[in-house]
Short mmCIF file of C-alpha atoms in Angstrom, two decimals:
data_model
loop_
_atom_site.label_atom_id
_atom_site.label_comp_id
_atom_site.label_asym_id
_atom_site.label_seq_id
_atom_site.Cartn_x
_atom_site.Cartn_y
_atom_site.Cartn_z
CA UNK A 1 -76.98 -45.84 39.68
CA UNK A 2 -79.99 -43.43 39.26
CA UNK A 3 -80.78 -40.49 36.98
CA UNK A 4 -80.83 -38.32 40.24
CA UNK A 5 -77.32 -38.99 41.72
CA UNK A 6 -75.65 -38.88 37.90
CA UNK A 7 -77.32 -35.11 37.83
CA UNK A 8 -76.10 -34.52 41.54
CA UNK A 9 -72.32 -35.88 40.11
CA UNK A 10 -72.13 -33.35 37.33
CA UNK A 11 -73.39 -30.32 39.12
CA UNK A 12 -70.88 -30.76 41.43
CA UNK A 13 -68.76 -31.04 38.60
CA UNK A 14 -69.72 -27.77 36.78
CA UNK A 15 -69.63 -25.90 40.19
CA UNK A 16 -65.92 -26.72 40.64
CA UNK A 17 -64.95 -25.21 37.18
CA UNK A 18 -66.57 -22.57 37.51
CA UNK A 19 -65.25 -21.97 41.21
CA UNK A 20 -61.42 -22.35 39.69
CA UNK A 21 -62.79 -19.70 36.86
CA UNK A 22 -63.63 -17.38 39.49
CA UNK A 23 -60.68 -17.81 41.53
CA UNK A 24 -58.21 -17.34 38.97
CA UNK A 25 -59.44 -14.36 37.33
CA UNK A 26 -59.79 -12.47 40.73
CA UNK A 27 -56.17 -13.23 41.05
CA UNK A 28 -55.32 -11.48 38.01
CA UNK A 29 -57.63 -8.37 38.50
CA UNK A 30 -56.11 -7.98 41.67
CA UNK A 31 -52.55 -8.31 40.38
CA UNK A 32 -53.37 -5.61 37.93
CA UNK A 33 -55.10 -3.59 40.45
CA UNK A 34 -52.36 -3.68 43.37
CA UNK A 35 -49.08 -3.67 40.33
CA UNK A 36 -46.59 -0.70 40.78
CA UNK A 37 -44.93 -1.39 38.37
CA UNK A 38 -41.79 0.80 36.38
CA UNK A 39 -42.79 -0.18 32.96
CA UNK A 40 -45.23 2.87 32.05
CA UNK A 41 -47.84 4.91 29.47
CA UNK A 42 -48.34 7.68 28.85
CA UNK A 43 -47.88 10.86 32.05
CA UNK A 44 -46.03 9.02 34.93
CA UNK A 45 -43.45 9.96 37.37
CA UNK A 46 -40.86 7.93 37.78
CA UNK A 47 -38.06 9.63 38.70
CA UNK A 48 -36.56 7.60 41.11
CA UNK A 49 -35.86 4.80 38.51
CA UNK A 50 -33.69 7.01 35.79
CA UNK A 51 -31.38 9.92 35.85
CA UNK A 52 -31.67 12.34 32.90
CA UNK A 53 -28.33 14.86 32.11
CA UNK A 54 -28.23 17.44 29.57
CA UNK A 55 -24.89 16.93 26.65
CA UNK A 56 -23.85 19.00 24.20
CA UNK A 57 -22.55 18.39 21.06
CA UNK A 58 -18.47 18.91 20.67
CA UNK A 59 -16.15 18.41 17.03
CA UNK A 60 -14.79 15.59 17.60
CA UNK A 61 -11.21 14.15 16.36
CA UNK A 62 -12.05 10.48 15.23
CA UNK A 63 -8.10 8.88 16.26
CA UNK A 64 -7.19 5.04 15.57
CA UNK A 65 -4.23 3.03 17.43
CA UNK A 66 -1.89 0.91 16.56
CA UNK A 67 0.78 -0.88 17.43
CA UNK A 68 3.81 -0.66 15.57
CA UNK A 69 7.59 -1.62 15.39
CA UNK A 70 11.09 1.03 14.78
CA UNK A 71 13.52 0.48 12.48
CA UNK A 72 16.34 2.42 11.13
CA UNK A 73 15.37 4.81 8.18
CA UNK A 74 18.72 3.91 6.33
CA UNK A 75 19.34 0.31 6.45
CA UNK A 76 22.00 -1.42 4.36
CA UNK A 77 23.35 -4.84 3.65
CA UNK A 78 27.02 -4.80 2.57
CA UNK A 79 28.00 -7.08 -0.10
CA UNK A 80 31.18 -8.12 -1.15
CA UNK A 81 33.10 -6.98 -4.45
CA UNK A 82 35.93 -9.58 -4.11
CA UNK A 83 36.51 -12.89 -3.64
CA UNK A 84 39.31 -14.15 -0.68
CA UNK A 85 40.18 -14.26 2.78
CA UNK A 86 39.46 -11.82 5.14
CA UNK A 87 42.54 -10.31 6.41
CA UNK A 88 41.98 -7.74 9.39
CA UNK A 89 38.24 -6.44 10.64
CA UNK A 90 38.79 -3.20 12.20
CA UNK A 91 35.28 -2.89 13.95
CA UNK A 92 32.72 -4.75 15.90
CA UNK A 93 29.37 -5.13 16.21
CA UNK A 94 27.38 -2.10 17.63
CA UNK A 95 30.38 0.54 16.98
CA UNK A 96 29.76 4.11 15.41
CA UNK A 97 31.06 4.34 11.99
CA UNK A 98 31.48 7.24 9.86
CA UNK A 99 31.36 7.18 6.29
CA UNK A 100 33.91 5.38 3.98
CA UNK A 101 35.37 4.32 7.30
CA UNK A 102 37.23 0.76 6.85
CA UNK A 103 34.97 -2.33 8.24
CA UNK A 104 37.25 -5.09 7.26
CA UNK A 105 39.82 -5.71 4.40
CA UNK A 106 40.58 -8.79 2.03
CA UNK A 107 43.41 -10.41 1.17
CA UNK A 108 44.44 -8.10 -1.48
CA UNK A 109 48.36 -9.79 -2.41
CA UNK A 110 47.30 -10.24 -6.10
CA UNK A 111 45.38 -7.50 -6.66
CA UNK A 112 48.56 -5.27 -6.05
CA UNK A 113 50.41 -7.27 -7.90
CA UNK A 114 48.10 -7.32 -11.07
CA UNK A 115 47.56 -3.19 -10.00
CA UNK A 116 51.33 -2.79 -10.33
CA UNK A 117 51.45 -4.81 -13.69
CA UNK A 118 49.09 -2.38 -15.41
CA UNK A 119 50.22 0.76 -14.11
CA UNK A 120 53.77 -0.08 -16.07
CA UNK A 121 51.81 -1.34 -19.16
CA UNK A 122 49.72 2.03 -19.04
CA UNK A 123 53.03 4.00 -18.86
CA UNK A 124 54.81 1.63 -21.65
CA UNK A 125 51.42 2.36 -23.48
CA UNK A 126 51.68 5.97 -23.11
CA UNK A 127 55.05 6.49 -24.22
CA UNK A 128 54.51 4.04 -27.34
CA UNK A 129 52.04 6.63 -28.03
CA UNK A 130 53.60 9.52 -27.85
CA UNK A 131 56.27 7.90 -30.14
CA UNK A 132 53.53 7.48 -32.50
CA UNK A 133 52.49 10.98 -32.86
CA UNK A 134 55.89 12.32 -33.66
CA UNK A 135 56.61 9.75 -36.09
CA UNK A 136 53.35 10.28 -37.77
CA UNK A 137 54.04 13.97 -37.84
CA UNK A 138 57.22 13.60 -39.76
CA UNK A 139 55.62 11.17 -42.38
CA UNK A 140 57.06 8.46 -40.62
CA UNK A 141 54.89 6.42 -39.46
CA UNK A 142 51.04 5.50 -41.15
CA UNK A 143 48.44 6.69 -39.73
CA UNK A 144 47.39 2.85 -39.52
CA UNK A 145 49.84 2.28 -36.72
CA UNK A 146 49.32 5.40 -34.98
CA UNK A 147 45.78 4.70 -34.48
CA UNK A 148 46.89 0.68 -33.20
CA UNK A 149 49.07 2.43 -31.07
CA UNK A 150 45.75 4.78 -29.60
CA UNK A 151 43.80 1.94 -29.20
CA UNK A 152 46.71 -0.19 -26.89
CA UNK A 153 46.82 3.02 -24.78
CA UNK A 154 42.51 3.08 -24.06
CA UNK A 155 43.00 -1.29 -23.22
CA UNK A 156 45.64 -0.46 -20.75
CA UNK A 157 43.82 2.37 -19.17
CA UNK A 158 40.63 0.29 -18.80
CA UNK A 159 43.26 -2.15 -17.41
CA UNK A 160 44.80 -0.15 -15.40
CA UNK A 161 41.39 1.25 -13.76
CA UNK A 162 39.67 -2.20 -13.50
CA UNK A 163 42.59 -3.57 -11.68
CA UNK A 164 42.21 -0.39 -9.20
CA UNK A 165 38.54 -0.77 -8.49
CA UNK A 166 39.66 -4.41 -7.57
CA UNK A 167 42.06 -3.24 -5.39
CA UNK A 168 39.79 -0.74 -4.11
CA UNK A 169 36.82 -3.89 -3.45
CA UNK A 170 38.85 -5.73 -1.43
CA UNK A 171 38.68 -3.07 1.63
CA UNK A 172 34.88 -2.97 2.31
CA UNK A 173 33.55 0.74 3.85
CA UNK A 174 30.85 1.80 5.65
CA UNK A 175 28.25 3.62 2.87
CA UNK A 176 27.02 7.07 5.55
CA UNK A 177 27.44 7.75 8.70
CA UNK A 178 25.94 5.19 11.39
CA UNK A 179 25.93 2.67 12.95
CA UNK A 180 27.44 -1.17 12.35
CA UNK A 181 24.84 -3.79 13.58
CA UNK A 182 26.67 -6.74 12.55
CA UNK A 183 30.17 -8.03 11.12
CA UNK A 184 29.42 -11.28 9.93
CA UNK A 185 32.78 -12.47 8.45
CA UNK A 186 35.53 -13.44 10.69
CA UNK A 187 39.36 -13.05 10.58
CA UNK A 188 40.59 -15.53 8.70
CA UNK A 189 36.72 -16.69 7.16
CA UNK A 190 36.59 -16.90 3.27
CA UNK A 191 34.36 -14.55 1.51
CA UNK A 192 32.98 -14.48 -2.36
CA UNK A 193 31.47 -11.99 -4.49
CA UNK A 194 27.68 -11.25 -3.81
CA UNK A 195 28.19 -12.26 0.23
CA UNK A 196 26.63 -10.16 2.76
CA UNK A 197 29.30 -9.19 5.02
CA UNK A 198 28.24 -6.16 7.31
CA UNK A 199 24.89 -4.40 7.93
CA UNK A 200 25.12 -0.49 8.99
CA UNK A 201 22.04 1.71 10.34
CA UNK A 202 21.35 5.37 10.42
CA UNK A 203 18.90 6.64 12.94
CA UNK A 204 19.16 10.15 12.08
CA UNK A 205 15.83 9.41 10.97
CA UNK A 206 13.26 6.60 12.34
CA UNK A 207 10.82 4.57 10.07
CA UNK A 208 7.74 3.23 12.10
CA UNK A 209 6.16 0.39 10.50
CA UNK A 210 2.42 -0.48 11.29
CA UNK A 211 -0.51 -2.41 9.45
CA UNK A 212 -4.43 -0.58 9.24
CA UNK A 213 -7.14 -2.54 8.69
CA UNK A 214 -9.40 -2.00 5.55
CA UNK A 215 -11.87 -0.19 7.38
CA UNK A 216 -9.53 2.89 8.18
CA UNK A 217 -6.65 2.72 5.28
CA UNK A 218 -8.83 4.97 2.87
CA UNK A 219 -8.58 7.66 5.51
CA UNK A 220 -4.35 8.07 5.58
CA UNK A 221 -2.52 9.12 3.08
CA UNK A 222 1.12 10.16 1.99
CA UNK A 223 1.96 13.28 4.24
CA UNK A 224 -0.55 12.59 6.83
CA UNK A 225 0.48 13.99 10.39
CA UNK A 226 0.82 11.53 13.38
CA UNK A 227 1.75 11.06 17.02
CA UNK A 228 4.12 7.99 17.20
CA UNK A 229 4.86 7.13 20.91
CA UNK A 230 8.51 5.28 21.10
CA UNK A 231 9.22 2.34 23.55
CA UNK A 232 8.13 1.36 27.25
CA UNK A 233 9.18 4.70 28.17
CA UNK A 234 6.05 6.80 26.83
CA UNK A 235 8.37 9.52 24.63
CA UNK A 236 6.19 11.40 22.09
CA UNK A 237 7.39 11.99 18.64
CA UNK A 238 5.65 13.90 15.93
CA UNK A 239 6.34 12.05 11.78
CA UNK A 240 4.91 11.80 8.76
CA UNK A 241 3.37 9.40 6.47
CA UNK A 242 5.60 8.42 3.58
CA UNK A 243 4.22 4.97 2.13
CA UNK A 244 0.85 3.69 2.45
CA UNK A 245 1.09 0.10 0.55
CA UNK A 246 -1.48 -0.56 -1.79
CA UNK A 247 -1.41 -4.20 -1.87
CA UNK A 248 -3.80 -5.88 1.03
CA UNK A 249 -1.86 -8.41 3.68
CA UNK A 250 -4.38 -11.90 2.54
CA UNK A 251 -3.76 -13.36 6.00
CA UNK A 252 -4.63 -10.21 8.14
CA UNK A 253 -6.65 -7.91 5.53
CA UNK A 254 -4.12 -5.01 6.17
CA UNK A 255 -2.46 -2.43 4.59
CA UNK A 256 1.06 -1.49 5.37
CA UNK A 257 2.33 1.61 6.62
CA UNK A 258 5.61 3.44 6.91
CA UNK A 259 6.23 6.86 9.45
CA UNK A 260 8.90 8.98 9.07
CA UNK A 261 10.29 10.83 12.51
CA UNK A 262 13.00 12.93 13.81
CA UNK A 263 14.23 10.69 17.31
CA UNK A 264 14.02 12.73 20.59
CA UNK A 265 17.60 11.62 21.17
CA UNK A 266 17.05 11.76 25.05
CA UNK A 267 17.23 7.70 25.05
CA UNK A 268 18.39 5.04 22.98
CA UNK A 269 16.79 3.48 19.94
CA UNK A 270 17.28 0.15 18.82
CA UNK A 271 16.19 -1.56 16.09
CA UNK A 272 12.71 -3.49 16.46
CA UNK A 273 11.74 -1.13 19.50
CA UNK A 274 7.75 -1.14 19.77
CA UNK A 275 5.82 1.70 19.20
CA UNK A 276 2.43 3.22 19.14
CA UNK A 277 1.08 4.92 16.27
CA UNK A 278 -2.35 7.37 16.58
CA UNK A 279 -3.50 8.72 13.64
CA UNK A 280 -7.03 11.25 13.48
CA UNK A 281 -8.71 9.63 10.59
CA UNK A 282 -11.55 12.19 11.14
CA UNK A 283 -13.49 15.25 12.89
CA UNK A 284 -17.11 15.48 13.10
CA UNK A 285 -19.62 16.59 15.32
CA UNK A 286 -20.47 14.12 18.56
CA UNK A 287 -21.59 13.81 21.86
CA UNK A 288 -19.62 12.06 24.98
CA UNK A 289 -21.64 9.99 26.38
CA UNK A 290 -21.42 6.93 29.29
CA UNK A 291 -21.71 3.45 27.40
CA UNK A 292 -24.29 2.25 29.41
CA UNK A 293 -26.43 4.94 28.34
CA UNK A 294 -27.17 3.18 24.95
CA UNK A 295 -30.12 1.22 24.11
CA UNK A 296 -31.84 -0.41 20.95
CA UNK A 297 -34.41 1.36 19.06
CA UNK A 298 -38.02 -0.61 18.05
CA UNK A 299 -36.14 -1.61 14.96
CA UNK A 300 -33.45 -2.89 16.46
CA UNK A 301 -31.23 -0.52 15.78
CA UNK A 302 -28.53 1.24 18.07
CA UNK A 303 -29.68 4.56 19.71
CA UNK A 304 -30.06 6.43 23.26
CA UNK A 305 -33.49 7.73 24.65
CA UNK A 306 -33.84 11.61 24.93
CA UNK A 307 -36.45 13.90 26.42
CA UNK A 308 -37.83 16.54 24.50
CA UNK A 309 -38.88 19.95 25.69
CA UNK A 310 -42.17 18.68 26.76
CA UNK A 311 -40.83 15.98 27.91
CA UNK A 312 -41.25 12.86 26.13
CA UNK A 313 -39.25 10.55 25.71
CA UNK A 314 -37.77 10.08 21.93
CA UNK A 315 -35.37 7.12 21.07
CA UNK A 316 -32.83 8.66 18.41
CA UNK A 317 -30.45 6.47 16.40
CA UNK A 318 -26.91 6.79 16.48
CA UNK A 319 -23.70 5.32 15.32
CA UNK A 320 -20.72 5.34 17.21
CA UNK A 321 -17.84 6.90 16.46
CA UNK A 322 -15.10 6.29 18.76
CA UNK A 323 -14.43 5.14 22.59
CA UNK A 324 -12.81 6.91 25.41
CA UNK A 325 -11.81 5.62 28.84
CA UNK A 326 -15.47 3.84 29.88
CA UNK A 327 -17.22 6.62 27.34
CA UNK A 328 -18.31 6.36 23.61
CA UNK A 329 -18.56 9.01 21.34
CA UNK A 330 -22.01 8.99 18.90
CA UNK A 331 -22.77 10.89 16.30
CA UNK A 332 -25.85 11.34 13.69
CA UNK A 333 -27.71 13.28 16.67
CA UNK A 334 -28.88 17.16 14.71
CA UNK A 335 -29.58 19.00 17.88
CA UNK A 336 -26.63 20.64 19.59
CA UNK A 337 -27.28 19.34 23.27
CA UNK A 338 -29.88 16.86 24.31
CA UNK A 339 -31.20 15.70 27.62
CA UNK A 340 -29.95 11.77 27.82
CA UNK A 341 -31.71 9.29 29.76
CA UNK A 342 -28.65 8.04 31.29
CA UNK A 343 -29.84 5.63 34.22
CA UNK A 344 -33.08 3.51 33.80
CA UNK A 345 -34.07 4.31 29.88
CA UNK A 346 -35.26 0.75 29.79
CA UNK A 347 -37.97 2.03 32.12
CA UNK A 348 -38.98 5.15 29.59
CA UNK A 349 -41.27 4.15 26.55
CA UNK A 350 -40.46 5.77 23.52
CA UNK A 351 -43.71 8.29 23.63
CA UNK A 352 -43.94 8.38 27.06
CA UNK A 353 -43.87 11.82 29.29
CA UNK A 354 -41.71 12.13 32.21
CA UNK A 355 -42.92 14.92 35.04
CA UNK A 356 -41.21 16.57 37.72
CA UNK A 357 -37.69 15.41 36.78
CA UNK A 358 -34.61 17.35 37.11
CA UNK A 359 -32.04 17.72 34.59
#
């Protein structure tokens, strides 16, 4: 092969580069010429890509919600004084009871009979005494024995009371007025000292228990105001705070909480009913925006894009603050109303001037 047709070979080799060179960069200049483009700099109109509305600024209450469960305010576990056989139960589970109404009664045979055997020892006691006195008066008697005989009279009073407080134990009584949840005992069932034998509730008043999370326990306190909705049924009740614990649930990294209310008394209220709980941990000053009106700053941070009263577009930071049906509420925004880029701000620059727009 000769000198000539190895130069003809790489001249047709160079011209082909440089013919792709050429091609390709006349398809970019075009691009760039022809490109419409919504991404813009500096004055453009582009008002058919984003819809600007002017907010204004509102105090705000900041409200959490929580679920939450009813119980009785008064709540107690009977316990047995006496040991025996239950002998008659005189109510059933779920009945009203007033207080020191009878629940049930123990067999109570001996305790009348050792009742009955003090009460004449007290009397024997008393008249031994009085014997005492007169004998002692005259100079009959020493002082010695008058003051045995005092002290025989204070055992068989003791005696005499101990055996009526057993008497007494062996008919158990509601404590208040309420309501009996549960007879656990049976006719006939043997009972013992320390046993739990009947549980009564009161629901003059309701306690609402809930759990906050970390995040929002340092803003309720004792005597804090809330809105406690009771049940399926949607009924509104206004209570208090009354305990805020200050020990932190490990498992759930909660705090527990206790509500205080006066039922409505247009339904009934059981025990366990679930409940809702709002409390307004805050107010400050916020706008009402649409969530999808949000967008990230250059730094990555949360904010929405504004326009200014020439305007440009400005990206302010915000943080929000609380959610309502499909809008968010933000605050850390100085001016009292703004005009938010609310369709399209990932079209708008941060610098960039809109024209011609409506707001």
């Amino acid at each position: 092969m000769g000198p000539f047709t190895l130069r003809r070979r790489y001249a047709v080799a160079a011209l082909l580069v440089v013919g792709c060179v050429l091609w390709f960069t006349s398809g970019i200049l075009i691009s760039r010429k022809t490109s419409r483009g919504p991404i813009f700099d500096g004055r453009a109109d582009i008002c058919s890509l984003i819809d600007v509305l002017e907010f204004d600024a509102a105090v705000h209450e900041v409200k959490r919600v929580f679920s939450a469960n009813v119980a009785a305010a008064r709540a107690v576990d009977i316990i047995s004084e006496a040991n025996g056989r239950v002998e008659e139960v005189l109510l059933s589970n779920g009945s009203a009871v007033d207080k020191d109404q009878v629940i049930l009664r123990i067999d109570a045979r001996g305790k009348l009979e050792r009742l009955e055997q003090a009460r004449v020892l007290l009397e024997q006691r008393r008249l031994e005494r009085g014997v005492s006195e007169s004998l002692g008066a005259e100079g009959y008697r020493s002082q010695v024995h008058d003051h045995a005989a005092l002290v025989a009279l204070r055992e068989a009073e003791v005696n005499y009371k101990n055996a009526k407080l057993a008497l007494d134990s062996a008919t158990v009584k509601a404590p208040f007025v309420g309501v009996v949840d549960e007879i656990l005992p049976q006719v006939g069932s043997m009972v013992s000292v320390g046993q739990t034998v009947a549980r009564v509730l009161n629901f003059d008043n309701l306690k609402v228990v809930t759990y906050v999370p970390e995040r929002d326990v340092a803003y309720i306190k004792p005597g804090d105001s809330v809105k406690v909705k009771l049940g399926r049924t949607g009924v509104v009740s206004s209570g208090k705070v009354s305990f805020v614990s200050k020990v932190v649930s490990p498992e759930t990294k909660s705090y527990k909480l206790e509500i205080i209310i006066e039922p409505q008394g247009i339904f009934e209220i059981t025990e366990g009913m679930f409940a809702q709980v709002e409390f307004v941990i805050g107010r400050e000053k916020a706008y009402r925006i649409p969530s999808s009106s949000l967008s990230v700053s250059a730094k990555g941070n949360l904010g929405v894009k504004v326009l200014d009263d020439r305007g440009i577009v400005r990206v302010l930071d915000v943080s929000i603050v609380d959610d309502d049906e499909g809008y968010i509420w933000v605050s850390d925004i100085h001016e009292d109303s703004v005009k938010l880029i609310v369709r399209g701000h990932e079209y708008a620059l941060d610098g960039a001037q809109i024209v011609e727009c409506n707001t």
